mmCIF file of C-alpha atoms in Angstrom:
data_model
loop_
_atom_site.group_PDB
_atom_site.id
_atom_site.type_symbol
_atom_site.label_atom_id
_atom_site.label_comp_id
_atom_site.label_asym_id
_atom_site.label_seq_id
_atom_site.Cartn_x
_atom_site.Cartn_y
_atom_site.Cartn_z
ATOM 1 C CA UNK K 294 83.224 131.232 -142.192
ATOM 2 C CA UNK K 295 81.777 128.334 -144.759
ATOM 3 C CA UNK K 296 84.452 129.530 -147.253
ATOM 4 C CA UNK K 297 87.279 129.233 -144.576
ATOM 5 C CA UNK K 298 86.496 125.711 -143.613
ATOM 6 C CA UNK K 299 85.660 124.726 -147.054
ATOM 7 C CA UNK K 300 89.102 125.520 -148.173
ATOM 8 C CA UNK K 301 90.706 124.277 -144.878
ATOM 9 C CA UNK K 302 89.454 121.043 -145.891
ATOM 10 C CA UNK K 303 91.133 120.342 -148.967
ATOM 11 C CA UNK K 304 95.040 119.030 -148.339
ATOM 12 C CA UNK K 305 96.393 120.339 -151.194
ATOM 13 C CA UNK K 306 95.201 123.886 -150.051
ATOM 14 C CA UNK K 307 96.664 123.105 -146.598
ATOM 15 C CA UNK K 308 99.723 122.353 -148.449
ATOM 16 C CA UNK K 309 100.010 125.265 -150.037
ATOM 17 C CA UNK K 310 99.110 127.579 -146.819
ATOM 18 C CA UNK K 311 102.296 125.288 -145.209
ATOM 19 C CA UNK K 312 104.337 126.435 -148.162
ATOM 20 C CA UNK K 313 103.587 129.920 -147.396
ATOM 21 C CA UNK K 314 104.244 129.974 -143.634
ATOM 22 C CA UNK K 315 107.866 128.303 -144.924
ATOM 23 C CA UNK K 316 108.484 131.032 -146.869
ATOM 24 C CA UNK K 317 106.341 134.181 -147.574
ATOM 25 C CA UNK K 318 105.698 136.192 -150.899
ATOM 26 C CA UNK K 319 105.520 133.465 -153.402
ATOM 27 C CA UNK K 320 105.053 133.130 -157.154
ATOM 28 C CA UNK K 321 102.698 131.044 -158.528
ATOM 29 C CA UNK K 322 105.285 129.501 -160.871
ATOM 30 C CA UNK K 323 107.561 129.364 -157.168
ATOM 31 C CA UNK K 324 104.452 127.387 -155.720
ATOM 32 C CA UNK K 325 103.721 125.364 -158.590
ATOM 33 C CA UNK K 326 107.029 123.382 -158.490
ATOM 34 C CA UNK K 327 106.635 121.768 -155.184
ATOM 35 C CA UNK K 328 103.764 120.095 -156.418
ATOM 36 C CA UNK K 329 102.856 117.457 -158.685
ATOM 37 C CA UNK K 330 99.998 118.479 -160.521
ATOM 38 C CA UNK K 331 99.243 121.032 -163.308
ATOM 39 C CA UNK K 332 99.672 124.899 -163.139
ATOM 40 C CA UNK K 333 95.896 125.184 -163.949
ATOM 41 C CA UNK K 334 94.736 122.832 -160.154
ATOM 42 C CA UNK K 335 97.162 125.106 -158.496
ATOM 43 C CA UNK K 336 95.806 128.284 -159.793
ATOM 44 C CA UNK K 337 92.001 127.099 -158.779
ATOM 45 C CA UNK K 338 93.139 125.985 -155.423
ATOM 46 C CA UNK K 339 95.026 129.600 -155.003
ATOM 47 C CA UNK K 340 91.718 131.017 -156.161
ATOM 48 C CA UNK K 341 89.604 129.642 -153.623
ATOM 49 C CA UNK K 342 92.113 130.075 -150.603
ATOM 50 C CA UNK K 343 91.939 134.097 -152.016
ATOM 51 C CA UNK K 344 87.917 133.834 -152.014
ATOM 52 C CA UNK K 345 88.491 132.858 -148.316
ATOM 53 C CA UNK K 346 90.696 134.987 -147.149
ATOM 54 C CA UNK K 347 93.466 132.925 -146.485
ATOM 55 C CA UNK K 348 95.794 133.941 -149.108
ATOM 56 C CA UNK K 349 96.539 137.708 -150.293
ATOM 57 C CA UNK K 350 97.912 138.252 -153.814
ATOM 58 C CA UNK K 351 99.897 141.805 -154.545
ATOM 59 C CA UNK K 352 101.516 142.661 -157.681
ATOM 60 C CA UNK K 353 105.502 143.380 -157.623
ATOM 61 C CA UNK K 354 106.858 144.612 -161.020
ATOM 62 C CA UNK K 355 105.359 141.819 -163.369
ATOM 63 C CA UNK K 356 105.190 139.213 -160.813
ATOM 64 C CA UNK K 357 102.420 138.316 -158.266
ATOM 65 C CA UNK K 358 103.801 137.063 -155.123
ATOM 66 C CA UNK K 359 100.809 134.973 -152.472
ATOM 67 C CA UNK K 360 101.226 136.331 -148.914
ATOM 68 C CA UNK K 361 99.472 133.748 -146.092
ATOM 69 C CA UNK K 362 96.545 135.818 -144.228
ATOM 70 C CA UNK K 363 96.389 134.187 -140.733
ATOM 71 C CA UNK K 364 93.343 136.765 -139.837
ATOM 72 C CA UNK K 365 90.054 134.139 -140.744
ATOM 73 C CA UNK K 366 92.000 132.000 -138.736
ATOM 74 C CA UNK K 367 91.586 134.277 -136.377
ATOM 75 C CA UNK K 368 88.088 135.038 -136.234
ATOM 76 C CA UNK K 369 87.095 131.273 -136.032
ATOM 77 C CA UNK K 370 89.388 131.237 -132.593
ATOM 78 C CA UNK K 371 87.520 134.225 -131.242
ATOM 79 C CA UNK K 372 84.148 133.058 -132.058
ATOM 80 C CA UNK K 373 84.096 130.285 -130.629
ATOM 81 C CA UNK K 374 87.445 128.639 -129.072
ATOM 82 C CA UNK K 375 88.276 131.521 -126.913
ATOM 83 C CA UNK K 376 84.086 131.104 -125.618
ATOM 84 C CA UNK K 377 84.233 127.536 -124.128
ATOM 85 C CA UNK K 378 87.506 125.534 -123.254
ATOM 86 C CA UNK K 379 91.154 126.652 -122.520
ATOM 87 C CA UNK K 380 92.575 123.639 -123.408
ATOM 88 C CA UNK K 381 91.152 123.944 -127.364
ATOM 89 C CA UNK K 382 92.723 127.843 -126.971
ATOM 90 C CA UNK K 383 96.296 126.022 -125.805
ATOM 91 C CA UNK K 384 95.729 123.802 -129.367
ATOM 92 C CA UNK K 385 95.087 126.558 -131.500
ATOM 93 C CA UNK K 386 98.404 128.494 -130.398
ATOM 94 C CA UNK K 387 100.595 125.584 -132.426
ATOM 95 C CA UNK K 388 97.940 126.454 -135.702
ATOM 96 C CA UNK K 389 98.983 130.631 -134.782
ATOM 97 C CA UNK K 390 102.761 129.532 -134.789
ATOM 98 C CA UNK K 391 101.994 127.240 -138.333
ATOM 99 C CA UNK K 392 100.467 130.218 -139.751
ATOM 100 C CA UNK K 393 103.147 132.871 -139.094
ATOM 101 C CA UNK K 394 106.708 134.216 -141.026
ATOM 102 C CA UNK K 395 109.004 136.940 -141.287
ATOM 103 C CA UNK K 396 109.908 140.053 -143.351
ATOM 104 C CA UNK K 397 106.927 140.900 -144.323
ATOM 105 C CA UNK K 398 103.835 140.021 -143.205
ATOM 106 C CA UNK K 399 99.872 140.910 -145.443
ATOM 107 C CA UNK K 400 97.100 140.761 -143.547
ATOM 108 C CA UNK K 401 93.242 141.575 -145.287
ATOM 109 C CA UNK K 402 90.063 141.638 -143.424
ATOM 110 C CA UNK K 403 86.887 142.650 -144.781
ATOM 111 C CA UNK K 404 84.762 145.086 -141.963
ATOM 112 C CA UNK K 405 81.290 146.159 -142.666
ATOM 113 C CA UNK K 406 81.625 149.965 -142.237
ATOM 114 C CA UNK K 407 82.127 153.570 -143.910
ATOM 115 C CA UNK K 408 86.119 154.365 -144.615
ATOM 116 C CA UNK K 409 85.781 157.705 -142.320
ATOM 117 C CA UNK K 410 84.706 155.462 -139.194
ATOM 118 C CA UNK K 411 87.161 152.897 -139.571
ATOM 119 C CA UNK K 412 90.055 155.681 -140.573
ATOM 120 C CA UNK K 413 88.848 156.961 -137.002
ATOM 121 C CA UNK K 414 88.709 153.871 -135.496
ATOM 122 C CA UNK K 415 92.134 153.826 -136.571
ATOM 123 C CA UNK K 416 93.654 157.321 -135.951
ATOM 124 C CA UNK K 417 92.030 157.864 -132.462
ATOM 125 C CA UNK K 418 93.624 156.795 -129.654
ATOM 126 C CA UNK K 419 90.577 156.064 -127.185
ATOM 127 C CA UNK K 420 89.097 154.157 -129.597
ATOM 128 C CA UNK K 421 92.544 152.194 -130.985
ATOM 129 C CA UNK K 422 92.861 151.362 -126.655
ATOM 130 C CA UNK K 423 89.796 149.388 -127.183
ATOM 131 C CA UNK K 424 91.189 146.635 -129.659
ATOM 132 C CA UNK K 425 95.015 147.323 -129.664
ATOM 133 C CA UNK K 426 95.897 145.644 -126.428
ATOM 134 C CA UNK K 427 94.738 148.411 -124.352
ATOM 135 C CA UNK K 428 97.574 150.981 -125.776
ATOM 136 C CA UNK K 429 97.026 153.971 -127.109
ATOM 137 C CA UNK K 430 98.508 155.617 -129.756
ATOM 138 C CA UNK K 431 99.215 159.589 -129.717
ATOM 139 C CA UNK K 432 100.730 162.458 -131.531
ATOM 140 C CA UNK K 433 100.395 164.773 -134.514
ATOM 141 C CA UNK K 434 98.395 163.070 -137.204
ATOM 142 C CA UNK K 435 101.026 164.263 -140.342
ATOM 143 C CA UNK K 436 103.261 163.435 -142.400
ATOM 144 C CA UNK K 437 106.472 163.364 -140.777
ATOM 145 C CA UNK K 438 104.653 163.839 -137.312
ATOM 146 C CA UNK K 439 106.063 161.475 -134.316
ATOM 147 C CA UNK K 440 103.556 159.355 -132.431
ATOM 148 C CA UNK K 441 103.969 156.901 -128.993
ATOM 149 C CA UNK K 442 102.097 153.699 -127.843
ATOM 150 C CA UNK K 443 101.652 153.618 -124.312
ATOM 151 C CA UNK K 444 99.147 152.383 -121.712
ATOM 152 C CA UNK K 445 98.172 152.804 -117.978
ATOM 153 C CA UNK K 446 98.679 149.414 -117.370
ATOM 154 C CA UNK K 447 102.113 149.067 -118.666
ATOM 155 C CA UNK K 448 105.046 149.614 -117.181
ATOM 156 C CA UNK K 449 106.415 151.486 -119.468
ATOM 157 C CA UNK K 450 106.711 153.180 -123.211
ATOM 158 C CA UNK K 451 105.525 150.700 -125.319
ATOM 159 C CA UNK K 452 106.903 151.715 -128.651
ATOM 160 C CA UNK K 453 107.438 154.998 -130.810
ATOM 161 C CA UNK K 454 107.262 156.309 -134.328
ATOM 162 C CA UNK K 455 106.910 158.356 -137.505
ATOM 163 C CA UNK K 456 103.695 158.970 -139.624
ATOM 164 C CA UNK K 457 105.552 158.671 -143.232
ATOM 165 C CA UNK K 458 102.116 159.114 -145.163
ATOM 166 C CA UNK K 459 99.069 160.271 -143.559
ATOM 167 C CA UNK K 460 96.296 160.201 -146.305
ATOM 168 C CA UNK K 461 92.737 160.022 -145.123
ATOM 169 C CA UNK K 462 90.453 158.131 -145.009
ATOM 170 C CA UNK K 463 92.574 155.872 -147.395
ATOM 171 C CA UNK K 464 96.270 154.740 -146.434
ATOM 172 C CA UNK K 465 98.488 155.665 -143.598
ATOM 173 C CA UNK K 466 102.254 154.711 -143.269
ATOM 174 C CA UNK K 467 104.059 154.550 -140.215
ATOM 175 C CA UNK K 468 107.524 153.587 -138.926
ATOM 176 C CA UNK K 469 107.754 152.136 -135.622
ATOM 177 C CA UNK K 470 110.164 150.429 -132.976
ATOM 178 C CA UNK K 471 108.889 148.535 -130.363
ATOM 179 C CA UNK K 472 109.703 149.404 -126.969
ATOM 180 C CA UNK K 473 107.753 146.667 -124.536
ATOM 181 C CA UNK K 474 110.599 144.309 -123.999
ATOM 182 C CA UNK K 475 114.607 144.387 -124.996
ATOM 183 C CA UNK K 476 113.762 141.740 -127.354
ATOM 184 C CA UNK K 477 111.363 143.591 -129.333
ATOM 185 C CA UNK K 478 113.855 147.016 -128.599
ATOM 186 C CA UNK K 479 116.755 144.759 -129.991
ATOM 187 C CA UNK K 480 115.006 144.614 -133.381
ATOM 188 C CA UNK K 481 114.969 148.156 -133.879
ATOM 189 C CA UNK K 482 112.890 150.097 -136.911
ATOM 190 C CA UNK K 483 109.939 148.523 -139.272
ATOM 191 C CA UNK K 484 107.361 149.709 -141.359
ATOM 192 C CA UNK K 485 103.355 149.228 -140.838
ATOM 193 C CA UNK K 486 101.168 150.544 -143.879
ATOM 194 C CA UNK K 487 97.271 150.601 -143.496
ATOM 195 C CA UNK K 488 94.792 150.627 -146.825
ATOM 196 C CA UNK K 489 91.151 151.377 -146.786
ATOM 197 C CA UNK K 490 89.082 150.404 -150.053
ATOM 198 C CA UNK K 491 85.753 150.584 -150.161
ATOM 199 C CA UNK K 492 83.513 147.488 -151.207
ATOM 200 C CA UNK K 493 80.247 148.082 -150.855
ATOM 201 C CA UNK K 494 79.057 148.589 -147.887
ATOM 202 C CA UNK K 495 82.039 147.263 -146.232
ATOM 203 C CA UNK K 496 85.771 148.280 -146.968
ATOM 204 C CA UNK K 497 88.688 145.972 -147.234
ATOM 205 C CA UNK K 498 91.181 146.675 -144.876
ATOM 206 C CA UNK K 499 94.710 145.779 -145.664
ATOM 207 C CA UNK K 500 98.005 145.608 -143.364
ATOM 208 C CA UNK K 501 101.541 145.222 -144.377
ATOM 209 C CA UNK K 502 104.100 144.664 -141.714
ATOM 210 C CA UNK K 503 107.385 144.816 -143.477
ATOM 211 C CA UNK K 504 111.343 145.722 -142.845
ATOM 212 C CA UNK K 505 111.297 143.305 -140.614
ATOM 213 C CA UNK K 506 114.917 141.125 -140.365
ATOM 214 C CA UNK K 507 114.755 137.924 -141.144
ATOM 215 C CA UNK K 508 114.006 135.692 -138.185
ATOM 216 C CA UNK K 509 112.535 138.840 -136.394
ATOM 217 C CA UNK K 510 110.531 138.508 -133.211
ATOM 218 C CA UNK K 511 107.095 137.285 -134.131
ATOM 219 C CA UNK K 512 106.586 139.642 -130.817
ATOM 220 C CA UNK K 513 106.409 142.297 -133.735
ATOM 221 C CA UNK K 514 104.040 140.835 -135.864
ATOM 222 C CA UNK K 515 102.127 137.912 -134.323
ATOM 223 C CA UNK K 516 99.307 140.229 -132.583
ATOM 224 C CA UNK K 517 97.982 141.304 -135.968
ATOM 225 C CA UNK K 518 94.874 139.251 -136.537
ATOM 226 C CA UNK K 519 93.860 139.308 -133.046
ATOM 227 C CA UNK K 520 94.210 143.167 -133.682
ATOM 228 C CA UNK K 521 92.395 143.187 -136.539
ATOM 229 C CA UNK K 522 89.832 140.621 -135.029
ATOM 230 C CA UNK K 523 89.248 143.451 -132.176
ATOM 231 C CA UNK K 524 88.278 146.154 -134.647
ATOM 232 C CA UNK K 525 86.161 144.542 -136.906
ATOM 233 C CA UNK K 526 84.036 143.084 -133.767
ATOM 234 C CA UNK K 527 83.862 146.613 -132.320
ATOM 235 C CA UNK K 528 83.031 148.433 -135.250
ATOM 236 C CA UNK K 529 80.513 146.005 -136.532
ATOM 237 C CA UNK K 530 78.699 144.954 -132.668
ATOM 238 C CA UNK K 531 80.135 147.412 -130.452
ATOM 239 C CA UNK K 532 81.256 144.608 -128.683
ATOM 240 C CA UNK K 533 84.954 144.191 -127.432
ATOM 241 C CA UNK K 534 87.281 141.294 -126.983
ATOM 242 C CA UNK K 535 87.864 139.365 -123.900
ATOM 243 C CA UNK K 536 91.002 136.995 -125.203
ATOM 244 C CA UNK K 537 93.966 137.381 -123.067
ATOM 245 C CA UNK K 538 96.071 140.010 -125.308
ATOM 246 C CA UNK K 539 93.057 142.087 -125.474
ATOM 247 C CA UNK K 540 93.095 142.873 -122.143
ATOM 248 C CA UNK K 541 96.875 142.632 -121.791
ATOM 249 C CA UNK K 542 97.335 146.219 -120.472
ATOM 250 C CA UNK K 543 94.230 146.540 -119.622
ATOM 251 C CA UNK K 544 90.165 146.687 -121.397
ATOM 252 C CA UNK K 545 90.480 149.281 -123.302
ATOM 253 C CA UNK K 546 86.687 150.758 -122.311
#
């Protein structure tokens, strides 16, 4: 958490973060020229958002494009905002709309566990209910298998799908189309892609949301850190999450 506020504090790493959210999947050299200062202070403040978290880097061709990571952000809200005062919560949902964007979407979080219990924690539908919003996830775990989302508590399918790449306990691939609301239905097919690595004795989880339209729903994509928020705290406490779109369709337990 010190690294998060440490580079939170600095405005020309703000900057840079607001940069992101404006448009996703940047170059360093694309990032350099809106500011005035020297490639070499907006390398090191790149650097240090990356050492917190904030900022994921992935290599496309010879480029490296910066993806915004609103997960830390995350983490801070559910340790302690979401414990004391509604009000702060209703101030922190302008930060969440700062620190979102469209087509595709990187999110890395860093959970102290094995890859085979968090590829289960993944994969398995009871336990998925207990951090995914209550919904659970079901079908034939292969390649080219079809899966649904549903829930209890809902009122009715909430989405569908295709496992394109089902490789355990490293990556899985999925298609999906959200089926909770006709907004969501309207948008029709994207793609979610999980990665395990192992660091440690922690892995580094990584989630890429993309072929999504421009200008898509953020319905699609804007539940991912508290998501990801959910399984880290229940595979590293046991613990699970009492925020409001935890226990959307119910607790998951």
């Amino acid at each position: 958490m010190d690294e998060v506020f440490k580079a939170l504090a600095d405005p020309t790493r703000r900057a840079l973060l607001d940069a992101l959210f404006e448009s996703d999947g940047q170059t360093l050299s694309a990032l350099e020229a809106r500011f005035e200062t020297s490639r070499f202070a907006v390398m090191k403040h790149l650097k240090q958002l990356e050492q917190a978290g904030l900022v994921v880097t992935r290599r496309q061709g010879r480029e490296k494009l910066h993806f915004l990571n609103p997960v830390p952000i995350r983490l801070v809200h559910d340790r302690w905002v979401s414990k004391y005062a509604e009000p702060w919560a209703a101030a922190l949902s302008d930060l969440k709309h700062d620190l979102e964007s469209t087509m595709e979407k990187v999110f890395e979080i860093y959970i102290r566990t094995t890859p085979e219990r968090l590829w289960q924690a993944i994969t398995d539908p009871d336990i998925r209910a207990k951090y995914n919003f209550g919904a659970r996830i079901t079908g034939e775990l292969v390649p080219g298998g079809a899966f649904q989302m549903s829930s209890p508590g809902a009122p009715g399918p909430l989405g569908e799908g295709v496992h394109l790449e089902v490789d355990p306990p490293r990556r899985l691939v999925q298609s999906m189309t959200a089926l909770w609301s006709d907004e969501v239905k309207a948008e029709g097919t994207s793609r979610v892609t999980w990665e395990i690595e192992p660091v440690g004795d922690s892995c580094r989880l990584t989630v890429t949301h993309d072929q999504l339209r421009e200008g898509a729903n953020d319905e699609l994509y804007g539940g991912w850190p508290m998501i990801l928020s959910g399984l880290k705290t229940w595979l590293e406490s046991g613990e699970l999450l009492t925020t409001p779109g935890s226990l959307m369709y119910g607790s998951g337990a």
